[in-house]
Amino acid sequence: MNAIISASGLASALAGPNPPVLLDVRWQLTLARTAGEPAFDGRAEYGTGHLPGAVYVDLDRELASPPGGTGGRHPLPDTEEFGAAMRRAGVSPTRPVVVYDGGQGWAAARAWWLLRWTGHPDVRVLDGGLTAWQGPLETAVPEPAAGDFVPRPGALPLLDADGAAALARSGVLFDARAGERYRGEVEPIDRVGGHIPGAVSAPTTENVAADGRFLHAEELRARFKALGADGGEVGVYCGSGVSAAHEVLALAVAGIPAALYVGSWSEWSADPTRPVAVGPDPQ
């Protein structure tokens, strides 16, 4: 199953016999975020227009636990609470799900990854997000029939800090953040700049074209192969497990399975006992 769907493909699916559940996960990163404070509430944008029948999902409240303590800025959500949120949105295992955001794709990828990790068999991301959609929008808030999806975590590989450190030595661990953060030249959010020793810089922004759509699968395969993903184990991290989910999605498009380190740099760098590498080289 392809992990992404084009706008035209979505239009056809919506007209088919088993139309997908639509989830609107518009979100953006706000740097000045404190514990318990949401980074961004896309509900206002959702209210000005969304795909017909789409249900708004709040990344900070429904796709993550509150920040603070261990787990980084976007820890995994409580499984029962996540399942309840998905059922409220009408998600069932027998209906496909299509997730979209404003176009960046990071938030949609986080929802895609969580649903796939918890066992949903058919989830795709709208390639290019809402900006790619040429059909009608609506402002009414739908009231979908409750779904019956029950999360069963473990369907996709997941890394913790120790696992990420080990994979950086034994396989390939991609750092999906901007190159300047990887190199430690700037760090606008976390305690310290730099990267996990052994990790390879692979900014997720380079997985898409200027219009926000993913590069073709063969282009992505060539990119990741050139960065070291050539048959061994692959993992990805970012700042807090959001843009890294987008890179895991890009790897899936390329046909390369990859594990996600959800805690990412926000968890790693919060522990002063963990080593930090700086500069352009992995070590």
PDB file of C-alpha atoms in Angstrom:
ATOM      1  CA  MET A   1       0.000   0.000   0.000  1.00  0.00           C
ATOM      2  CA  ASN A   2       1.299   3.428  -0.922  1.00  0.00           C
ATOM      3  CA  ALA A   3       1.705   5.681   2.113  1.00  0.00           C
ATOM      4  CA  ILE A   4       0.621   8.820   0.251  1.00  0.00           C
ATOM      5  CA  ILE A   5      -2.285   9.724  -1.998  1.00  0.00           C
ATOM      6  CA  SER A   6      -2.639  12.474  -4.587  1.00  0.00           C
ATOM      7  CA  ALA A   7      -5.483  14.973  -4.519  1.00  0.00           C
ATOM      8  CA  SER A   8      -7.005  13.379  -7.615  1.00  0.00           C
ATOM      9  CA  GLY A   9      -6.654   9.948  -6.061  1.00  0.00           C
ATOM     10  CA  LEU A  10      -8.404  11.172  -2.943  1.00  0.00           C
ATOM     11  CA  ALA A  11     -11.265  12.611  -4.977  1.00  0.00           C
ATOM     12  CA  SER A  12     -11.744   9.216  -6.615  1.00  0.00           C
ATOM     13  CA  ALA A  13     -11.572   7.411  -3.270  1.00  0.00           C
ATOM     14  CA  LEU A  14     -14.176   9.727  -1.750  1.00  0.00           C
ATOM     15  CA  ALA A  15     -16.544   8.851  -4.598  1.00  0.00           C
ATOM     16  CA  GLY A  16     -15.940   5.124  -4.129  1.00  0.00           C
ATOM     17  CA  PRO A  17     -17.878   2.494  -2.180  1.00  0.00           C
ATOM     18  CA  ASN A  18     -15.762   2.764   0.990  1.00  0.00           C
ATOM     19  CA  PRO A  19     -14.668   6.400   1.257  1.00  0.00           C
ATOM     20  CA  PRO A  20     -11.849   7.184   3.653  1.00  0.00           C
ATOM     21  CA  VAL A  21     -12.179   8.905   6.994  1.00  0.00           C
ATOM     22  CA  LEU A  22     -10.552  12.332   6.680  1.00  0.00           C
ATOM     23  CA  LEU A  23      -8.443  13.816   9.482  1.00  0.00           C
ATOM     24  CA  ASP A  24      -7.341  17.463   9.416  1.00  0.00           C
ATOM     25  CA  VAL A  25      -4.154  17.864  11.467  1.00  0.00           C
ATOM     26  CA  ARG A  26      -3.123  21.437  10.702  1.00  0.00           C
ATOM     27  CA  TRP A  27      -0.315  22.447  13.040  1.00  0.00           C
ATOM     28  CA  GLN A  28       2.872  24.462  13.130  1.00  0.00           C
ATOM     29  CA  LEU A  29       5.805  24.611  15.478  1.00  0.00           C
ATOM     30  CA  THR A  30       5.913  27.556  17.870  1.00  0.00           C
ATOM     31  CA  LEU A  31       9.319  28.018  19.432  1.00  0.00           C
ATOM     32  CA  ALA A  32       8.146  29.747  22.613  1.00  0.00           C
ATOM     33  CA  ARG A  33       6.415  26.748  24.136  1.00  0.00           C
ATOM     34  CA  THR A  34       6.269  25.842  27.811  1.00  0.00           C
ATOM     35  CA  ALA A  35       5.080  22.670  29.494  1.00  0.00           C
ATOM     36  CA  GLY A  36       1.348  22.226  29.163  1.00  0.00           C
ATOM     37  CA  GLU A  37       1.001  24.974  26.551  1.00  0.00           C
ATOM     38  CA  PRO A  38      -0.060  23.935  23.045  1.00  0.00           C
ATOM     39  CA  ALA A  39       2.304  24.977  20.265  1.00  0.00           C
ATOM     40  CA  PHE A  40      -0.453  25.895  17.822  1.00  0.00           C
ATOM     41  CA  ASP A  41      -4.186  25.449  17.545  1.00  0.00           C
ATOM     42  CA  GLY A  42      -5.223  24.845  13.968  1.00  0.00           C
ATOM     43  CA  ARG A  43      -8.896  24.751  14.846  1.00  0.00           C
ATOM     44  CA  ALA A  44      -9.380  28.349  13.683  1.00  0.00           C
ATOM     45  CA  GLU A  45      -7.935  27.566  10.255  1.00  0.00           C
ATOM     46  CA  TYR A  46     -10.015  24.391  10.156  1.00  0.00           C
ATOM     47  CA  GLY A  47     -13.104  26.512  10.796  1.00  0.00           C
ATOM     48  CA  THR A  48     -12.442  28.714   7.769  1.00  0.00           C
ATOM     49  CA  GLY A  49     -12.487  25.734   5.430  1.00  0.00           C
ATOM     50  CA  HIS A  50     -11.635  22.036   5.400  1.00  0.00           C
ATOM     51  CA  LEU A  51     -12.204  19.001   3.241  1.00  0.00           C
ATOM     52  CA  PRO A  52     -15.841  17.923   3.357  1.00  0.00           C
ATOM     53  CA  GLY A  53     -16.391  15.602   6.297  1.00  0.00           C
ATOM     54  CA  ALA A  54     -12.892  16.039   7.718  1.00  0.00           C
ATOM     55  CA  VAL A  55     -12.529  15.977  11.506  1.00  0.00           C
ATOM     56  CA  TYR A  56      -9.975  18.207  13.193  1.00  0.00           C
ATOM     57  CA  VAL A  57      -7.311  16.431  15.262  1.00  0.00           C
ATOM     58  CA  ASP A  58      -5.134  18.414  17.670  1.00  0.00           C
ATOM     59  CA  LEU A  59      -1.528  17.254  17.432  1.00  0.00           C
ATOM     60  CA  ASP A  60      -0.475  18.534  20.855  1.00  0.00           C
ATOM     61  CA  ARG A  61      -3.494  17.232  22.739  1.00  0.00           C
ATOM     62  CA  GLU A  62      -4.440  14.068  20.823  1.00  0.00           C
ATOM     63  CA  LEU A  63      -1.259  12.906  19.084  1.00  0.00           C
ATOM     64  CA  ALA A  64       1.104  13.513  21.999  1.00  0.00           C
ATOM     65  CA  SER A  65       1.201  13.529  25.776  1.00  0.00           C
ATOM     66  CA  PRO A  66       1.964  16.846  27.522  1.00  0.00           C
ATOM     67  CA  PRO A  67       5.626  17.886  27.384  1.00  0.00           C
ATOM     68  CA  GLY A  68       7.816  17.876  30.443  1.00  0.00           C
ATOM     69  CA  GLY A  69       9.558  15.083  32.270  1.00  0.00           C
ATOM     70  CA  THR A  70      10.887  12.302  30.081  1.00  0.00           C
ATOM     71  CA  GLY A  71       9.924  11.668  26.497  1.00  0.00           C
ATOM     72  CA  GLY A  72      10.751  15.036  24.931  1.00  0.00           C
ATOM     73  CA  ARG A  73       8.408  17.752  23.733  1.00  0.00           C
ATOM     74  CA  HIS A  74       5.979  15.402  21.981  1.00  0.00           C
ATOM     75  CA  PRO A  75       5.900  12.138  23.933  1.00  0.00           C
ATOM     76  CA  LEU A  76       3.742   9.305  22.717  1.00  0.00           C
ATOM     77  CA  PRO A  77       0.094   9.829  23.607  1.00  0.00           C
ATOM     78  CA  ASP A  78      -1.636   7.648  26.137  1.00  0.00           C
ATOM     79  CA  THR A  79      -2.853   4.693  24.087  1.00  0.00           C
ATOM     80  CA  GLU A  80      -6.378   4.705  25.484  1.00  0.00           C
ATOM     81  CA  GLU A  81      -6.761   8.448  25.017  1.00  0.00           C
ATOM     82  CA  PHE A  82      -5.428   8.239  21.476  1.00  0.00           C
ATOM     83  CA  GLY A  83      -7.839   5.430  20.672  1.00  0.00           C
ATOM     84  CA  ALA A  84     -10.755   7.405  22.089  1.00  0.00           C
ATOM     85  CA  ALA A  85      -9.798  10.435  19.985  1.00  0.00           C
ATOM     86  CA  MET A  86      -9.613   8.326  16.843  1.00  0.00           C
ATOM     87  CA  ARG A  87     -12.963   6.677  17.543  1.00  0.00           C
ATOM     88  CA  ARG A  88     -14.539  10.114  18.058  1.00  0.00           C
ATOM     89  CA  ALA A  89     -13.203  11.035  14.630  1.00  0.00           C
ATOM     90  CA  GLY A  90     -14.917   7.991  13.124  1.00  0.00           C
ATOM     91  CA  VAL A  91     -11.828   5.821  12.653  1.00  0.00           C
ATOM     92  CA  SER A  92     -12.439   2.087  12.238  1.00  0.00           C
ATOM     93  CA  PRO A  93     -10.030  -0.611  11.047  1.00  0.00           C
ATOM     94  CA  THR A  94     -12.298  -1.489   8.111  1.00  0.00           C
ATOM     95  CA  ARG A  95     -12.269   2.018   6.609  1.00  0.00           C
ATOM     96  CA  PRO A  96      -9.231   3.671   5.062  1.00  0.00           C
ATOM     97  CA  VAL A  97      -7.965   6.901   6.609  1.00  0.00           C
ATOM     98  CA  VAL A  98      -6.473   9.902   4.813  1.00  0.00           C
ATOM     99  CA  VAL A  99      -4.659  12.516   6.869  1.00  0.00           C
ATOM    100  CA  TYR A 100      -3.730  16.008   5.734  1.00  0.00           C
ATOM    101  CA  ASP A 101      -2.386  19.270   7.098  1.00  0.00           C
ATOM    102  CA  GLY A 102      -1.719  22.718   5.675  1.00  0.00           C
ATOM    103  CA  GLY A 103       0.902  21.444   3.263  1.00  0.00           C
ATOM    104  CA  GLN A 104       4.134  20.950   5.196  1.00  0.00           C
ATOM    105  CA  GLY A 105       3.204  17.342   5.877  1.00  0.00           C
ATOM    106  CA  TRP A 106       4.885  17.012   9.272  1.00  0.00           C
ATOM    107  CA  ALA A 107       1.717  16.898  11.371  1.00  0.00           C
ATOM    108  CA  ALA A 108      -0.080  14.634   8.917  1.00  0.00           C
ATOM    109  CA  ALA A 109       2.895  12.277   9.007  1.00  0.00           C
ATOM    110  CA  ARG A 110       2.761  12.168  12.811  1.00  0.00           C
ATOM    111  CA  ALA A 111      -0.891  11.061  12.639  1.00  0.00           C
ATOM    112  CA  TRP A 112      -0.075   8.572   9.873  1.00  0.00           C
ATOM    113  CA  TRP A 113       2.744   7.069  11.916  1.00  0.00           C
ATOM    114  CA  LEU A 114       0.697   6.786  15.118  1.00  0.00           C
ATOM    115  CA  LEU A 115      -2.197   5.093  13.351  1.00  0.00           C
ATOM    116  CA  ARG A 116       0.110   2.693  11.546  1.00  0.00           C
ATOM    117  CA  TRP A 117       2.151   2.028  14.707  1.00  0.00           C
ATOM    118  CA  THR A 118      -1.034   1.180  16.585  1.00  0.00           C
ATOM    119  CA  GLY A 119      -2.187  -1.225  13.929  1.00  0.00           C
ATOM    120  CA  HIS A 120      -4.459   0.552  11.466  1.00  0.00           C
ATOM    121  CA  PRO A 121      -3.947  -1.252   8.150  1.00  0.00           C
ATOM    122  CA  ASP A 122      -4.796   1.515   5.667  1.00  0.00           C
ATOM    123  CA  VAL A 123      -3.595   5.066   6.315  1.00  0.00           C
ATOM    124  CA  ARG A 124      -2.304   7.550   3.761  1.00  0.00           C
ATOM    125  CA  VAL A 125      -1.184  11.175   3.763  1.00  0.00           C
ATOM    126  CA  LEU A 126      -2.555  13.642   1.230  1.00  0.00           C
ATOM    127  CA  ASP A 127       0.514  14.558  -0.821  1.00  0.00           C
ATOM    128  CA  GLY A 128       0.931  18.323  -0.732  1.00  0.00           C
ATOM    129  CA  GLY A 129      -1.700  18.772   1.962  1.00  0.00           C
ATOM    130  CA  LEU A 130      -4.722  21.024   1.740  1.00  0.00           C
ATOM    131  CA  THR A 131      -3.022  23.330  -0.768  1.00  0.00           C
ATOM    132  CA  ALA A 132      -3.002  20.483  -3.296  1.00  0.00           C
ATOM    133  CA  TRP A 133      -6.766  19.973  -3.039  1.00  0.00           C
ATOM    134  CA  GLN A 134      -8.719  21.546  -5.903  1.00  0.00           C
ATOM    135  CA  GLY A 135     -12.183  20.460  -4.796  1.00  0.00           C
ATOM    136  CA  PRO A 136     -14.747  22.184  -2.575  1.00  0.00           C
ATOM    137  CA  LEU A 137     -14.218  22.997   1.088  1.00  0.00           C
ATOM    138  CA  GLU A 138     -16.758  23.282   3.870  1.00  0.00           C
ATOM    139  CA  THR A 139     -16.925  25.095   7.196  1.00  0.00           C
ATOM    140  CA  ALA A 140     -19.505  22.937   8.980  1.00  0.00           C
ATOM    141  CA  VAL A 141     -18.145  20.749  11.747  1.00  0.00           C
ATOM    142  CA  PRO A 142     -19.145  17.140  10.998  1.00  0.00           C
ATOM    143  CA  GLU A 143     -20.482  14.721  13.570  1.00  0.00           C
ATOM    144  CA  PRO A 144     -19.236  11.348  12.358  1.00  0.00           C
ATOM    145  CA  ALA A 145     -20.550   8.084  13.642  1.00  0.00           C
ATOM    146  CA  ALA A 146     -18.198   6.726  16.284  1.00  0.00           C
ATOM    147  CA  GLY A 147     -15.554   4.369  15.017  1.00  0.00           C
ATOM    148  CA  ASP A 148     -14.358   1.164  16.649  1.00  0.00           C
ATOM    149  CA  PHE A 149     -10.591   1.394  16.189  1.00  0.00           C
ATOM    150  CA  VAL A 150      -8.662  -0.120  19.114  1.00  0.00           C
ATOM    151  CA  PRO A 151      -4.940   0.763  19.149  1.00  0.00           C
ATOM    152  CA  ARG A 152      -2.495  -2.121  19.381  1.00  0.00           C
ATOM    153  CA  PRO A 153       0.979  -0.569  19.524  1.00  0.00           C
ATOM    154  CA  GLY A 154       3.959  -2.211  17.940  1.00  0.00           C
ATOM    155  CA  ALA A 155       3.123  -2.515  14.255  1.00  0.00           C
ATOM    156  CA  LEU A 156       6.004  -0.184  13.286  1.00  0.00           C
ATOM    157  CA  PRO A 157       9.506  -0.119  14.799  1.00  0.00           C
ATOM    158  CA  LEU A 158      10.115   2.347  17.622  1.00  0.00           C
ATOM    159  CA  LEU A 159      13.389   3.513  19.165  1.00  0.00           C
ATOM    160  CA  ASP A 160      14.205   4.817  22.615  1.00  0.00           C
ATOM    161  CA  ALA A 161      17.344   6.826  23.409  1.00  0.00           C
ATOM    162  CA  ASP A 162      19.530   3.774  23.970  1.00  0.00           C
ATOM    163  CA  GLY A 163      18.232   2.142  20.813  1.00  0.00           C
ATOM    164  CA  ALA A 164      18.938   5.287  18.798  1.00  0.00           C
ATOM    165  CA  ALA A 165      22.499   5.419  20.155  1.00  0.00           C
ATOM    166  CA  ALA A 166      23.060   1.774  19.246  1.00  0.00           C
ATOM    167  CA  LEU A 167      21.595   2.153  15.761  1.00  0.00           C
ATOM    168  CA  ALA A 168      23.855   5.134  15.058  1.00  0.00           C
ATOM    169  CA  ARG A 169      26.756   2.701  15.514  1.00  0.00           C
ATOM    170  CA  SER A 170      25.347  -0.460  13.933  1.00  0.00           C
ATOM    171  CA  GLY A 171      23.117   0.902  11.159  1.00  0.00           C
ATOM    172  CA  VAL A 172      21.985   4.292   9.896  1.00  0.00           C
ATOM    173  CA  LEU A 173      20.388   6.932  12.108  1.00  0.00           C
ATOM    174  CA  PHE A 174      19.102   9.967  10.212  1.00  0.00           C
ATOM    175  CA  ASP A 175      18.761  13.405  11.808  1.00  0.00           C
ATOM    176  CA  ALA A 176      15.815  15.055  10.045  1.00  0.00           C
ATOM    177  CA  ARG A 177      16.379  18.567  11.418  1.00  0.00           C
ATOM    178  CA  ALA A 178      17.871  21.490   9.510  1.00  0.00           C
ATOM    179  CA  GLY A 179      21.590  21.146   8.888  1.00  0.00           C
ATOM    180  CA  GLU A 180      22.539  24.089  11.092  1.00  0.00           C
ATOM    181  CA  ARG A 181      20.863  22.482  14.088  1.00  0.00           C
ATOM    182  CA  TYR A 182      22.559  19.168  13.354  1.00  0.00           C
ATOM    183  CA  ARG A 183      25.925  20.910  13.201  1.00  0.00           C
ATOM    184  CA  GLY A 184      25.215  22.749  16.455  1.00  0.00           C
ATOM    185  CA  GLU A 185      25.518  26.208  14.905  1.00  0.00           C
ATOM    186  CA  VAL A 186      22.121  27.252  16.247  1.00  0.00           C
ATOM    187  CA  GLU A 187      19.651  25.699  18.650  1.00  0.00           C
ATOM    188  CA  PRO A 188      16.459  27.733  19.022  1.00  0.00           C
ATOM    189  CA  ILE A 189      14.539  25.246  21.171  1.00  0.00           C
ATOM    190  CA  ASP A 190      16.541  22.665  23.054  1.00  0.00           C
ATOM    191  CA  ARG A 191      19.142  22.837  25.821  1.00  0.00           C
ATOM    192  CA  VAL A 192      22.138  22.319  23.579  1.00  0.00           C
ATOM    193  CA  GLY A 193      22.876  22.103  19.864  1.00  0.00           C
ATOM    194  CA  GLY A 194      24.473  19.259  17.952  1.00  0.00           C
ATOM    195  CA  HIS A 195      23.497  15.690  17.143  1.00  0.00           C
ATOM    196  CA  ILE A 196      23.589  12.129  18.400  1.00  0.00           C
ATOM    197  CA  PRO A 197      27.091  10.765  17.771  1.00  0.00           C
ATOM    198  CA  GLY A 198      27.080   8.721  14.577  1.00  0.00           C
ATOM    199  CA  ALA A 199      23.853  10.206  13.216  1.00  0.00           C
ATOM    200  CA  VAL A 200      23.757  11.363   9.588  1.00  0.00           C
ATOM    201  CA  SER A 201      22.273  14.726   8.602  1.00  0.00           C
ATOM    202  CA  ALA A 202      19.243  14.211   6.334  1.00  0.00           C
ATOM    203  CA  PRO A 203      16.944  17.268   6.521  1.00  0.00           C
ATOM    204  CA  THR A 204      13.364  16.275   5.897  1.00  0.00           C
ATOM    205  CA  THR A 205      12.826  19.430   3.837  1.00  0.00           C
ATOM    206  CA  GLU A 206      14.904  17.803   1.093  1.00  0.00           C
ATOM    207  CA  ASN A 207      12.349  14.995   0.668  1.00  0.00           C
ATOM    208  CA  VAL A 208       9.859  17.263  -1.083  1.00  0.00           C
ATOM    209  CA  ALA A 209       9.738  19.471  -4.156  1.00  0.00           C
ATOM    210  CA  ALA A 210       9.036  23.205  -4.136  1.00  0.00           C
ATOM    211  CA  ASP A 211       5.270  22.557  -4.152  1.00  0.00           C
ATOM    212  CA  GLY A 212       5.471  20.463  -0.970  1.00  0.00           C
ATOM    213  CA  ARG A 213       4.843  17.172  -2.716  1.00  0.00           C
ATOM    214  CA  PHE A 214       7.155  14.254  -2.141  1.00  0.00           C
ATOM    215  CA  LEU A 215       9.897  13.545  -4.633  1.00  0.00           C
ATOM    216  CA  HIS A 216       9.309  10.471  -6.761  1.00  0.00           C
ATOM    217  CA  ALA A 217      10.056   7.166  -5.066  1.00  0.00           C
ATOM    218  CA  GLU A 218      13.146   6.516  -7.168  1.00  0.00           C
ATOM    219  CA  GLU A 219      14.548   9.943  -6.314  1.00  0.00           C
ATOM    220  CA  LEU A 220      13.976   9.309  -2.617  1.00  0.00           C
ATOM    221  CA  ARG A 221      15.592   5.869  -2.851  1.00  0.00           C
ATOM    222  CA  ALA A 222      18.636   7.417  -4.503  1.00  0.00           C
ATOM    223  CA  ARG A 223      18.839  10.136  -1.871  1.00  0.00           C
ATOM    224  CA  PHE A 224      18.660   7.772   1.077  1.00  0.00           C
ATOM    225  CA  LYS A 225      21.034   5.267  -0.511  1.00  0.00           C
ATOM    226  CA  ALA A 226      23.586   8.036  -0.996  1.00  0.00           C
ATOM    227  CA  LEU A 227      23.214   8.843   2.714  1.00  0.00           C
ATOM    228  CA  GLY A 228      23.903   5.250   3.721  1.00  0.00           C
ATOM    229  CA  ALA A 229      20.527   3.491   3.699  1.00  0.00           C
ATOM    230  CA  ASP A 230      21.510   0.521   1.599  1.00  0.00           C
ATOM    231  CA  GLY A 231      19.884  -2.544   3.078  1.00  0.00           C
ATOM    232  CA  GLY A 232      20.666  -2.232   6.787  1.00  0.00           C
ATOM    233  CA  GLU A 233      18.560  -0.988   9.670  1.00  0.00           C
ATOM    234  CA  VAL A 234      17.432   2.638   9.489  1.00  0.00           C
ATOM    235  CA  GLY A 235      16.123   4.990  12.165  1.00  0.00           C
ATOM    236  CA  VAL A 236      15.133   8.649  12.236  1.00  0.00           C
ATOM    237  CA  TYR A 237      14.931  11.398  14.832  1.00  0.00           C
ATOM    238  CA  CYS A 238      14.336  15.148  14.741  1.00  0.00           C
ATOM    239  CA  GLY A 239      13.598  17.741  17.414  1.00  0.00           C
ATOM    240  CA  SER A 240      10.536  16.140  18.981  1.00  0.00           C
ATOM    241  CA  GLY A 241       9.335  13.286  16.788  1.00  0.00           C
ATOM    242  CA  VAL A 242       7.185  15.250  14.328  1.00  0.00           C
ATOM    243  CA  SER A 243       9.351  16.058  11.304  1.00  0.00           C
ATOM    244  CA  ALA A 244      11.080  12.683  11.821  1.00  0.00           C
ATOM    245  CA  ALA A 245       7.713  11.008  11.197  1.00  0.00           C
ATOM    246  CA  HIS A 246       7.672  12.831   7.863  1.00  0.00           C
ATOM    247  CA  GLU A 247      11.079  11.348   7.055  1.00  0.00           C
ATOM    248  CA  VAL A 248       9.871   7.864   8.044  1.00  0.00           C
ATOM    249  CA  LEU A 249       6.983   8.484   5.639  1.00  0.00           C
ATOM    250  CA  ALA A 250       9.406   9.541   2.886  1.00  0.00           C
ATOM    251  CA  LEU A 251      11.425   6.390   3.525  1.00  0.00           C
ATOM    252  CA  ALA A 252       8.220   4.352   3.264  1.00  0.00           C
ATOM    253  CA  VAL A 253       7.491   5.975  -0.103  1.00  0.00           C
ATOM    254  CA  ALA A 254      11.001   4.918  -1.133  1.00  0.00           C
ATOM    255  CA  GLY A 255      10.330   1.364   0.041  1.00  0.00           C
ATOM    256  CA  ILE A 256      12.717   1.560   3.003  1.00  0.00           C
ATOM    257  CA  PRO A 257      11.347   0.590   6.440  1.00  0.00           C
ATOM    258  CA  ALA A 258      12.581   2.803   9.257  1.00  0.00           C
ATOM    259  CA  ALA A 259      12.203   3.122  13.012  1.00  0.00           C
ATOM    260  CA  LEU A 260      11.188   6.380  14.700  1.00  0.00           C
ATOM    261  CA  TYR A 261      12.896   7.781  17.793  1.00  0.00           C
ATOM    262  CA  VAL A 262       9.921   9.703  19.158  1.00  0.00           C
ATOM    263  CA  GLY A 263      11.755  11.420  22.025  1.00  0.00           C
ATOM    264  CA  SER A 264      14.289  12.734  19.518  1.00  0.00           C
ATOM    265  CA  TRP A 265      16.720  15.555  20.273  1.00  0.00           C
ATOM    266  CA  SER A 266      14.403  17.169  22.844  1.00  0.00           C
ATOM    267  CA  GLU A 267      14.706  14.034  24.985  1.00  0.00           C
ATOM    268  CA  TRP A 268      18.336  13.243  24.172  1.00  0.00           C
ATOM    269  CA  SER A 269      19.685  16.749  24.844  1.00  0.00           C
ATOM    270  CA  ALA A 270      17.731  17.118  28.089  1.00  0.00           C
ATOM    271  CA  ASP A 271      19.960  14.451  29.671  1.00  0.00           C
ATOM    272  CA  PRO A 272      23.385  16.011  30.316  1.00  0.00           C
ATOM    273  CA  THR A 273      24.975  12.565  30.621  1.00  0.00           C
ATOM    274  CA  ARG A 274      24.324  11.745  26.965  1.00  0.00           C
ATOM    275  CA  PRO A 275      27.106  12.614  24.503  1.00  0.00           C
ATOM    276  CA  VAL A 276      26.675  15.378  21.929  1.00  0.00           C
ATOM    277  CA  ALA A 277      28.509  15.672  18.615  1.00  0.00           C
ATOM    278  CA  VAL A 278      28.872  18.952  16.713  1.00  0.00           C
ATOM    279  CA  GLY A 279      30.016  19.855  13.241  1.00  0.00           C
ATOM    280  CA  PRO A 280      29.188  18.385   9.824  1.00  0.00           C
ATOM    281  CA  ASP A 281      30.548  14.882  10.459  1.00  0.00           C
ATOM    282  CA  PRO A 282      28.487  12.122  12.112  1.00  0.00           C
ATOM    283  CA  GLN A 283      31.039  11.419  14.858  1.00  0.00           C
TER     284      GLN A 283
END
